[in-house]
Amino acid sequence: MTTYAYGRVSAKDQNLQRQLAAFHEFGIEQQFIYTDKKSGKDFERKEYKRLLKRLRAGDLLVIKYIDRLGRNYDQIIEEWNRITNAMGADILVLDMPLLDTRTKTETLVGKFISDIVLQVLSFVAENERENIKQRQAEGIKIARQKSVRFGRPSFIYSDEFLSVAYDYKEKRISSKTAMRLLGLKQDNFYFHIHKLKQLNML
C-alpha cells in the first residue's frame, strides 16, 4: 500500500503551504505529494491526472479539505465514489477524521456514518462557495451605487508625458529612453501610446 496526497489551490498566487505542512506532518514523502494551482471546476488538472494513474486498489489518498476533490456537490460525490468504489483505494480527509474509508468498511454502521458525513460536508462546501459569490456580488453592487469605479483607473496625461510621447513618435528619442523618462514598463508604455493615437492626441 502506498500513501499519496493531493493538494490544490484555485489560483497561482495562492499558497499551498498549509496543505503541504499537513501532509508532511502525516508522514507523506514529497515524491508522493501531487499539487495543482488551478480551478476545481473540472478535473482537467495535470498533477491530479498523474496521481490517478498511479493510484491502485488498497492505496490511501490523503487530502486536507473535502472540496479539493471538486467545486460542487455532484463533483465531490462522483470523484469520491470513483476513487473508493471503482478504483478500490481509500481516502482520508485530514480536517474531518470521520471521512476515513479505511474504517468505514469494518461495520455497516461505520459505512453509513461516513457516507452521511460525506454527503453533508459536500453540500456545506458548495453552499459556502455560493454564499461567498453572493456576498461578493452584493459588495460590488453597493460599491457601484457609491460610485466606486472598478477596472483600470482613468489616466490624466500631463504636458511632460505628452512631450515625451511626441518626441518618441518623431523618433527623437528611443522607446527605451521614453519608458525610462515616464517610469513605465513596456506593456504600459505601448498601451498609452496606442491610446493617445486613438484619442488623436499624438
C-alpha positions as a printed NumPy array, in Angstrom:
array([[  0.   ,   0.   ,   0.   ],
       [  1.223,   3.477,  -0.895],
       [  0.024,   6.697,   0.711],
       [ -0.443,   9.632,  -1.651],
       [ -1.567,  13.202,  -1.023],
       [ -3.275,  15.75 ,  -3.226],
       [ -3.394,  19.492,  -2.636],
       [ -4.909,  22.248,  -4.717],
       [ -5.399,  25.993,  -4.715],
       [ -7.522,  27.856,  -7.237],
       [ -5.024,  30.489,  -8.374],
       [ -1.298,  30.753,  -8.968],
       [ -0.905,  33.453,  -6.309],
       [ -2.494,  31.333,  -3.569],
       [ -0.32 ,  29.396,  -1.153],
       [ -0.183,  25.614,  -0.798],
       [  1.953,  25.666,   2.347],
       [ -0.829,  24.848,   4.824],
       [ -1.805,  21.732,   2.902],
       [  1.808,  20.671,   2.332],
       [  2.642,  21.093,   6.023],
       [ -0.301,  18.847,   6.95 ],
       [  0.858,  16.165,   4.502],
       [  4.415,  16.244,   5.829],
       [  3.165,  16.067,   9.415],
       [  1.133,  12.994,   8.463],
       [  4.391,  11.443,   7.237],
       [  3.865,  11.508,   3.482],
       [  7.066,  11.698,   1.447],
       [  7.406,  14.567,  -1.013],
       [  7.59 ,  12.236,  -4.018],
       [  4.06 ,  11.028,  -3.279],
       [  2.532,  14.507,  -2.977],
       [  0.747,  15.956,  -6.015],
       [ -0.425,  19.566,  -6.256],
       [ -2.224,  21.779,  -8.752],
       [ -2.735,  25.518,  -8.9  ],
       [ -5.893,  25.561, -10.918],
       [ -9.627,  25.936, -10.512],
       [-11.522,  22.863,  -9.404],
       [-14.358,  23.459, -11.865],
       [-13.358,  20.289, -13.708],
       [-10.768,  17.543, -13.484],
       [ -8.577,  18.675, -16.363],
       [ -5.67 ,  19.065, -13.953],
       [ -2.234,  17.767, -14.861],
       [ -0.996,  16.594, -11.468],
       [ -4.355,  15.186, -10.451],
       [ -4.395,  13.054, -13.593],
       [ -0.855,  11.859, -12.873],
       [ -1.929,  10.885,  -9.379],
       [ -4.926,   8.873, -10.584],
       [ -2.711,   6.926, -12.977],
       [ -0.538,   5.801, -10.063],
       [ -3.338,   5.149,  -7.573],
       [ -4.055,   1.457,  -7.064],
       [ -6.53 ,  -0.621,  -5.056],
       [ -5.507,  -0.588,  -1.404],
       [ -3.61 ,   2.714,  -1.68 ],
       [ -4.536,   5.688,   0.505],
       [ -5.234,   9.193,  -0.815],
       [ -4.923,  11.949,   1.772],
       [ -6.473,  15.393,   1.246],
       [ -6.779,  18.206,   3.763],
       [-10.147,  19.6  ,   2.688],
       [-13.081,  17.776,   1.129],
       [-13.555,  20.461,  -1.547],
       [-10.105,  19.725,  -3.   ],
       [-11.871,  16.971,  -4.938],
       [-14.194,  19.394,  -6.719],
       [-16.098,  22.656,  -6.594],
       [-19.622,  21.375,  -6.214],
       [-21.627,  18.663,  -4.505],
       [-22.026,  16.41 ,  -7.543],
       [-18.33 ,  16.524,  -8.472],
       [-17.176,  15.671,  -4.965],
       [-19.565,  12.722,  -4.632],
       [-18.725,  11.414,  -8.105],
       [-14.977,  11.617,  -7.564],
       [-15.203,  10.095,  -4.099],
       [-17.143,   7.125,  -5.481],
       [-14.734,   6.725,  -8.391],
       [-11.698,   6.508,  -6.114],
       [-13.212,   4.391,  -3.34 ],
       [-15.534,   2.122,  -5.31 ],
       [-14.305,   1.897,  -8.917],
       [-10.585,   2.093,  -8.1  ],
       [-10.712,   0.446,  -4.677],
       [ -8.452,   2.999,  -2.989],
       [ -9.092,   4.678,   0.368],
       [ -9.495,   8.371,   1.175],
       [ -8.694,  10.268,   4.362],
       [ -9.752,  13.899,   4.857],
       [ -7.429,  15.4  ,   7.459],
       [ -9.701,  18.18 ,   8.684],
       [-12.611,  15.737,   9.137],
       [-11.37 ,  12.4  ,  10.587],
       [-14.853,  10.869,  10.221],
       [-14.166,  10.843,   6.479],
       [-11.766,   7.918,   6.52 ],
       [-12.733,   4.975,   4.305],
       [-10.126,   2.759,   5.974],
       [-12.577,   2.273,   8.834],
       [-15.969,   2.589,   7.169],
       [-15.916,  -0.955,   5.799],
       [-15.479,  -2.536,   9.22 ],
       [-19.159,  -2.248,  10.056],
       [-22.33 ,  -1.362,   8.25 ],
       [-22.919,   1.44 ,  10.763],
       [-19.435,   2.849,  10.135],
       [-20.033,   2.905,   6.386],
       [-23.411,   4.565,   6.861],
       [-21.989,   7.301,   9.111],
       [-19.084,   8.014,   6.745],
       [-21.377,   8.258,   3.726],
       [-23.778,  10.586,   5.54 ],
       [-20.928,  12.847,   6.708],
       [-19.588,  12.987,   3.146],
       [-22.981,  13.999,   1.771],
       [-23.443,  16.726,   4.388],
       [-19.937,  18.179,   4.105],
       [-20.035,  18.202,   0.303],
       [-23.296,  20.142,   0.452],
       [-21.883,  22.566,   3.026],
       [-18.749,  23.157,   0.914],
       [-20.811,  24.008,  -2.167],
       [-23.259,  26.133,  -0.185],
       [-20.434,  28.172,   1.334],
       [-18.95 ,  28.881,  -2.109],
       [-22.347,  30.096,  -3.304],
       [-22.645,  32.34 ,  -0.252],
       [-19.214,  33.826,  -0.936],
       [-20.169,  34.556,  -4.559],
       [-23.39 ,  36.199,  -3.401],
       [-21.568,  38.369,  -0.837],
       [-19.044,  39.429,  -3.485],
       [-21.832,  40.34 ,  -5.92 ],
       [-23.647,  42.33 ,  -3.228],
       [-20.427,  44.137,  -2.295],
       [-19.757,  45.128,  -5.906],
       [-23.341,  46.334,  -6.314],
       [-23.115,  48.507,  -3.191],
       [-19.737,  49.873,  -4.245],
       [-21.084,  50.818,  -7.678],
       [-24.035,  52.577,  -6.073],
       [-21.495,  54.613,  -4.125],
       [-19.687,  55.406,  -7.403],
       [-16.657,  53.26 ,  -6.663],
       [-15.013,  52.504, -10.008],
       [-13.647,  49.084, -10.972],
       [-11.079,  48.191, -13.586],
       [ -8.274,  50.357, -14.987],
       [ -8.362,  53.86 , -13.438],
       [ -8.546,  56.87 , -15.739],
       [ -5.181,  58.361, -16.654],
       [ -4.534,  62.107, -16.917],
       [ -1.817,  62.904, -19.427],
       [  0.447,  65.706, -18.252],
       [  2.241,  68.105, -20.589],
       [  5.503,  66.366, -19.71 ],
       [  4.04 ,  62.965, -20.597],
       [  2.74 ,  64.253, -23.929],
       [  6.068,  65.887, -24.688],
       [  7.998,  62.638, -24.16 ],
       [  5.424,  60.685, -26.176],
       [  5.673,  63.203, -29.032],
       [  9.467,  63.013, -29.016],
       [  9.197,  59.232, -29.281],
       [  6.714,  59.491, -32.147],
       [  9.033,  61.858, -34.017],
       [ 11.918,  59.436, -33.377],
       [ 13.889,  61.991, -31.43 ],
       [ 14.236,  59.53 , -28.554],
       [ 14.119,  55.739, -28.392],
       [ 11.33 ,  53.756, -26.77 ],
       [ 13.762,  52.691, -24.039],
       [ 14.558,  56.314, -23.206],
       [ 10.877,  57.274, -23.282],
       [  9.944,  54.423, -20.93 ],
       [ 12.716,  55.452, -18.522],
       [ 11.612,  59.1  , -18.534],
       [  7.98 ,  58.169, -17.958],
       [  8.694,  55.402, -15.468],
       [  6.65 ,  52.888, -17.446],
       [  7.192,  49.273, -18.347],
       [  6.967,  48.196, -21.968],
       [  3.335,  46.963, -21.91 ],
       [  2.047,  50.101, -20.197],
       [  4.088,  52.38 , -22.411],
       [  2.717,  50.981, -25.664],
       [ -0.792,  50.875, -24.184],
       [ -0.69 ,  54.638, -23.585],
       [  0.924,  55.391, -26.936],
       [ -1.856,  53.476, -28.661],
       [ -4.49 ,  55.221, -26.553],
       [ -3.08 ,  58.673, -27.369],
       [ -3.244,  57.854, -31.07 ],
       [ -6.863,  56.706, -30.716],
       [ -7.705,  60.   , -28.98 ],
       [ -5.883,  61.941, -31.731],
       [ -3.58 ,  63.399, -29.098],
       [ -0.433,  62.105, -30.767]])
